[in-house]
Coordinates of C-alpha atoms in Angstrom, one line a residue:
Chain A
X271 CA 116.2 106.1 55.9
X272 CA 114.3 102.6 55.7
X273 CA 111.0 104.8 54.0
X274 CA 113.9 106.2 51.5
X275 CA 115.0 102.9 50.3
X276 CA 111.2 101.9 50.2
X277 CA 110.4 104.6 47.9
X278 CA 113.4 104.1 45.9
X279 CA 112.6 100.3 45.1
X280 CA 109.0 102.0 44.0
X281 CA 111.0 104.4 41.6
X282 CA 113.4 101.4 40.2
X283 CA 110.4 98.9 39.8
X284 CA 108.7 101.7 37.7
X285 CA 111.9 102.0 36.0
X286 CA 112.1 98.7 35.3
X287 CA 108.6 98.3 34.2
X288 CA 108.7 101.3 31.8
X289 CA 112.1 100.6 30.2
X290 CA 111.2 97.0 29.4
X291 CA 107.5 98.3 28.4
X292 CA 105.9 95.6 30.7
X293 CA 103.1 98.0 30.7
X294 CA 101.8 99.5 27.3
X295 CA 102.5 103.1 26.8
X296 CA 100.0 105.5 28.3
X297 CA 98.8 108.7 28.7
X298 CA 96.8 107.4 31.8
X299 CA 100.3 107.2 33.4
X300 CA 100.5 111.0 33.4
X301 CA 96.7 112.0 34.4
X302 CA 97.0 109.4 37.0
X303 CA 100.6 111.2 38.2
X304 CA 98.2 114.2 38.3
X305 CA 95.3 112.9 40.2
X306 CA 97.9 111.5 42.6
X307 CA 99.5 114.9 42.9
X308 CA 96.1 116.6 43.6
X309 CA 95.1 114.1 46.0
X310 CA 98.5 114.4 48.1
X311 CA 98.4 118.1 48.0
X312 CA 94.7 117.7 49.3
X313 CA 96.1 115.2 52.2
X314 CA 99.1 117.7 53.2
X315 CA 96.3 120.4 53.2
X316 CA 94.8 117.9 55.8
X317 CA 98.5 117.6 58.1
X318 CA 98.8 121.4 58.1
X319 CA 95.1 121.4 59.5
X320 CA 96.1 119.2 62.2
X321 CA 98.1 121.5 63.6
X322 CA 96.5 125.2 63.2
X323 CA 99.5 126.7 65.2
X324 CA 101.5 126.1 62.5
X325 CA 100.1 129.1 61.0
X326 CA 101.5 131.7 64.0
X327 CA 104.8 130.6 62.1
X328 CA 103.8 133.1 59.3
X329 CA 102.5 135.8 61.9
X330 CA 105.5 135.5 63.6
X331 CA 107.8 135.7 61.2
X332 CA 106.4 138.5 59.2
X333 CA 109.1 140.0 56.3
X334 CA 111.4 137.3 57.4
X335 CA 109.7 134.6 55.7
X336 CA 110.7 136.3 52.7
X337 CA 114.5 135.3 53.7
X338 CA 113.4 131.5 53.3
X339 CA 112.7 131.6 49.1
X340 CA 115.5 134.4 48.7
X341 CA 118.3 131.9 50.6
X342 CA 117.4 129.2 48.4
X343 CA 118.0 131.3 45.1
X344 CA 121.0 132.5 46.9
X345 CA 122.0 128.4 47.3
X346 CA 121.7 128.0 44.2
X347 CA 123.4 130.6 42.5
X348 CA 126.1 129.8 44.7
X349 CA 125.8 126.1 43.5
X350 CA 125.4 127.5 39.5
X351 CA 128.8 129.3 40.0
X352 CA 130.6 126.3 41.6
X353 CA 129.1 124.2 39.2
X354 CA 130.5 126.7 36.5
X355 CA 134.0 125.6 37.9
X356 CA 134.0 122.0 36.7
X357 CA 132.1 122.9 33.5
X358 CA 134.2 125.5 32.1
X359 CA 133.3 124.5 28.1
X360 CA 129.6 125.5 29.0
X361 CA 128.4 129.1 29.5
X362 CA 127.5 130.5 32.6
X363 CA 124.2 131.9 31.4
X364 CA 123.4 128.4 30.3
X365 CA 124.3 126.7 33.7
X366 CA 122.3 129.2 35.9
X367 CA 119.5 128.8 33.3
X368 CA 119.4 125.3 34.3
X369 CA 120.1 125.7 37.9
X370 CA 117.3 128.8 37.9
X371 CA 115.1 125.9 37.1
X372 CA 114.7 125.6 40.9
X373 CA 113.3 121.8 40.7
X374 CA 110.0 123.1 37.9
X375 CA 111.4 120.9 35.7
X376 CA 108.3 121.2 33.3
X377 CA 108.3 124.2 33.1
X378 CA 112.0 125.0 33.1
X379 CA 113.0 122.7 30.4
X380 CA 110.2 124.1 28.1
X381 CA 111.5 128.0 28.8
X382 CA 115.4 126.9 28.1
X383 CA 114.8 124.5 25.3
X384 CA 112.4 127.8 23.7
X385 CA 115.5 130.3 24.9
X386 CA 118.2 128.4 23.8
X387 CA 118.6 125.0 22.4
X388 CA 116.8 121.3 23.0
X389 CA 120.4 120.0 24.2
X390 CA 120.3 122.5 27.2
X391 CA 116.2 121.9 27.5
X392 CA 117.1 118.5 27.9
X393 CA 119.8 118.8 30.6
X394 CA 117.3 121.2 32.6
X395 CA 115.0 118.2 32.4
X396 CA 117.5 116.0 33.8
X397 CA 119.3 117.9 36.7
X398 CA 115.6 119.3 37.8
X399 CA 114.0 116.4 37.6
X400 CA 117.0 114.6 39.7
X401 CA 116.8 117.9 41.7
X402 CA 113.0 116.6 43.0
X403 CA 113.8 112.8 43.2
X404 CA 117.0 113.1 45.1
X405 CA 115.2 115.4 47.6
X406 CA 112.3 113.0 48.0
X407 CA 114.8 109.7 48.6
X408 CA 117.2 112.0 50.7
X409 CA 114.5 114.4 52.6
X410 CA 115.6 112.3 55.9
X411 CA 119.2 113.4 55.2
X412 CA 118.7 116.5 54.4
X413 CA 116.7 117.3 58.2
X414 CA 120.3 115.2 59.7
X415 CA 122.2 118.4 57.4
X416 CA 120.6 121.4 57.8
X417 CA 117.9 120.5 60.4
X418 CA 114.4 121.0 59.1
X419 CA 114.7 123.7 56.0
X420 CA 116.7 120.9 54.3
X421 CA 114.2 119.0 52.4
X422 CA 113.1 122.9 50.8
X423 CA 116.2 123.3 49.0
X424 CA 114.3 121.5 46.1
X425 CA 112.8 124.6 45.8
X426 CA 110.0 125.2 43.5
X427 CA 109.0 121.5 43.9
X428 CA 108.5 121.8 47.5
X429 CA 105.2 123.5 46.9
X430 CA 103.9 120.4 45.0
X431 CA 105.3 116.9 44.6
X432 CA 107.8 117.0 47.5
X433 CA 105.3 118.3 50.0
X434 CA 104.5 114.8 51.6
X435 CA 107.8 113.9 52.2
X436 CA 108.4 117.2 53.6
X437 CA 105.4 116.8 56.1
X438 CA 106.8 113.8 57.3
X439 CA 110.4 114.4 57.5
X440 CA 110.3 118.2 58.7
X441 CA 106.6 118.4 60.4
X442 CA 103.7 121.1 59.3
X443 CA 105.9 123.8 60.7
X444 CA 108.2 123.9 57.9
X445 CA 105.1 122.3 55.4
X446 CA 103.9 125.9 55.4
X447 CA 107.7 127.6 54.8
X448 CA 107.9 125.2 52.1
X449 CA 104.3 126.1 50.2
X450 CA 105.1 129.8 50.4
X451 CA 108.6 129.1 49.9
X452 CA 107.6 126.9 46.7
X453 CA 105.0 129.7 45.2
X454 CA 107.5 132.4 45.8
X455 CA 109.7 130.5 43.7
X456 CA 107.8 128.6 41.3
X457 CA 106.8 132.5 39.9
X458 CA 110.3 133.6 40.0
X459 CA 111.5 130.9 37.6
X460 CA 109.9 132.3 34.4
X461 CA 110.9 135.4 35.6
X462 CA 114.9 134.9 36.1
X463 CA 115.1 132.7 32.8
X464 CA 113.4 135.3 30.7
X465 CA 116.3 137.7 32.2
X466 CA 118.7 135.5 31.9
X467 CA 118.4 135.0 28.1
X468 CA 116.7 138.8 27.0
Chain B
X1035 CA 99.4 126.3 40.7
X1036 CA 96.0 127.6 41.7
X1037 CA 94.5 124.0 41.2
X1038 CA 97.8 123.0 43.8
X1039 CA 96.7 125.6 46.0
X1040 CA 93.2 125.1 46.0
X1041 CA 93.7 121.3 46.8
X1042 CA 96.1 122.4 50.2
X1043 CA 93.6 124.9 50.9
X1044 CA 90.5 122.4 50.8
X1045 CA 92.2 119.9 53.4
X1046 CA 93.1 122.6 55.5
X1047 CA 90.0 122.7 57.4
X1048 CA 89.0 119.7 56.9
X1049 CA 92.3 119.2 59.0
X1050 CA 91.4 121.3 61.2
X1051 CA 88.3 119.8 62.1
X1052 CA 89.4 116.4 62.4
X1053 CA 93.0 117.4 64.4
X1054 CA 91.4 115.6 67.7
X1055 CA 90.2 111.9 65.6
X1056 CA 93.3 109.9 66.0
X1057 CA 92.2 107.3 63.5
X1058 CA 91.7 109.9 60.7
X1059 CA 95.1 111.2 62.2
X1060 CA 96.5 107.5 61.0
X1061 CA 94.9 107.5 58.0
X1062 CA 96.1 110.8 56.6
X1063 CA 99.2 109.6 57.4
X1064 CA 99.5 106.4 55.3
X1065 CA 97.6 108.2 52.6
X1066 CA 100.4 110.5 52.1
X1067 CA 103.0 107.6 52.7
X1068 CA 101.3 105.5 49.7
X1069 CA 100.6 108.4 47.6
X1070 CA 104.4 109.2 47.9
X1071 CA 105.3 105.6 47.2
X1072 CA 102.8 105.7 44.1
X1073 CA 104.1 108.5 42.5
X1074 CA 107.9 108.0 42.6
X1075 CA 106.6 104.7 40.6
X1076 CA 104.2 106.7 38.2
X1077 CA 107.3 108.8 38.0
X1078 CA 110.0 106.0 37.2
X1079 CA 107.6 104.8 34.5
X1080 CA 107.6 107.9 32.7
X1081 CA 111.5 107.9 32.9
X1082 CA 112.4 103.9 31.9
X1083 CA 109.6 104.2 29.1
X1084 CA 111.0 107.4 27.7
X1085 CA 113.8 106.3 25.4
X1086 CA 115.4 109.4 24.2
X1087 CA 115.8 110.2 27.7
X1088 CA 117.8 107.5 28.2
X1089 CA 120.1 107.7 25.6
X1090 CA 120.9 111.4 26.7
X1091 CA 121.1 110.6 30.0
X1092 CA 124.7 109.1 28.8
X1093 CA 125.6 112.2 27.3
X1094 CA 124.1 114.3 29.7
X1095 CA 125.0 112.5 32.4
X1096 CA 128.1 113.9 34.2
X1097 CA 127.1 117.6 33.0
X1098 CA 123.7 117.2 34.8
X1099 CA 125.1 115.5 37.9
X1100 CA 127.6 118.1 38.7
X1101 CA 124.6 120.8 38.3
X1102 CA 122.4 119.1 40.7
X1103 CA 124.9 118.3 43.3
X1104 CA 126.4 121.6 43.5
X1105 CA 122.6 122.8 43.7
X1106 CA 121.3 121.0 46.3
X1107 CA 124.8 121.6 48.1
X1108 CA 124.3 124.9 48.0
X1109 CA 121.1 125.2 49.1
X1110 CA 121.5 122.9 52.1
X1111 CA 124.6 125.3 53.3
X1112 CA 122.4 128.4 53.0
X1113 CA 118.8 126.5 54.5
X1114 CA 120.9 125.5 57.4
X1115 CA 121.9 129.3 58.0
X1116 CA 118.7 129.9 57.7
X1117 CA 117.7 127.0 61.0
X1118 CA 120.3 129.4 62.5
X1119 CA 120.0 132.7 62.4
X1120 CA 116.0 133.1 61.1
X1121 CA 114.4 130.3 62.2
X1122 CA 112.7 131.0 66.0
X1123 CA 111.1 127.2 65.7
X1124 CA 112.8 123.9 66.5
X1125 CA 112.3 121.6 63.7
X1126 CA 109.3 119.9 64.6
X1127 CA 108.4 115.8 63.4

């Protein structure tokens, strides 16, 4: 939990920082977010290396790997609908829109904000975007909870930004779930979105 | 995505071949520790400097919460099904 506060006080003092423009506005923000990106996904590609039995995970397996990605659209379907519950002066299309945003905020909030309106791309923004930061601060949590698949319920973003944090808190084992887990879902999101609103 | 998977795929064997060094071991480590730490504050810049963000964030707010925390709820329940009926490994650290 201590690395969780750690990284949170990073995340507040860039907060901070940004809201009271202490550092001039910047695209080098961005294409340094990248490089950094890049160069974590290179050093997870490293962890995984460590341990080359990870990959008899995948052998052993086999189809049931599949069960991983479709569990977590199953989650969050579940969630959508519950969500729905306490939201009743929203649609339901619109809510599972956002929650089909599985944690690709980018992408996501450009599809809904295209399919419907900038209100709802905006609220995709938000809840995927707080979908990925509240499973990086919480990824220690989420092991205690559901032992080590927890951290991939960000879904998507478990292929990409959350892939450190995943590494450390759930070991290579579940590192590789979460990469195919996160390509399997990252293609489906376009996919469901497009049926959700044609 | 490809660039994503190209960059796991490059330290894979490069992994690989250092999995015995237990300096390099250290090293990758912190790197990923810092590069974690360095992008939640790259990523908390973008979100105090963006304004309009802000301001929705206060009518946005409650909608968005419930969304994500039913979300993530979900998901947990049905990844820790998954530890228990598909899942052959202990969860390794």
């Amino acid at each position: 939990m201590k690395e969780s506060i750690i990284v949170f006080l990073f995340f507040l003092f860039g907060f901070i920082t940004g809201h009271f423009k202490f550092f001039p506005e910047s695209p080098i923000h961005e294409n340094l977010a990248i490089l950094v990106i890049y160069f974590m996904l290179f050093t997870v590609g490293i962890s995984i290396g460590f341990n080359a039995r990870a990959w008899q995970i995948i052998r052993a397996l086999k189809g049931k790997i599949l069960l991983v990605p479709l569990g977590i659209l199953i989650g969050t379907a579940i969630g959508g609908l519950v969500s729905w519950c306490f939201l009743k002066d929203m649609l339901l299309r619109d809510i599972m829109a956002i929650a089909f945003g599985l944690g690709y905020y980018s992408l996501s909030s450009m599809l809904i904000t295209q399919f419907a309106n900038p209100e709802l791309g905006a609220l995709a923004l938000l809840v995927n975007m707080a979908r990925e930061i509240i499973a990086m601060l919480l990824a220690p949590l989420f092991v205690r909870i559901s032992g080590g698949l927890g951290p991939l319920s960000v879904a998507a973003a478990a292929s990409e930004a959350c892939l450190p944090i995943i590494v450390r808190t759930s070991g290579e084992f579940n590192a590789i779930l979460a990469i195919f887990s996160g390509v399997v879902l990252t293609v489906c999101v376009p996919f469901i979105l497009t049926l959700l609103y044609h | 995505m490809v660039i994503e998977l190209f960059c796991i795929s490059l330290g894979v064997p490069i992994g690989y071949t250092i999995k015995n060094n237990r300096s390099l071991i250290k090293v990758t480590d912190y790197s990923l520790l810092w590069s974690v730490r360095i992008l939640l504050l790259l990523l908390g810049l973008s979100q105090g400097s963006s304004g309009n963000l802000l301001q929705q964030l206060d009518i946005l707010g409650f909608q968005a919460s419930i969304i994500t925390f039913w979300c993530i709820v979900g998901s947990l329940i049905v990844a820790k099904l998954l530890n228990y009926f598909i899942y052959p490994f202990p969860y390794h650290n």
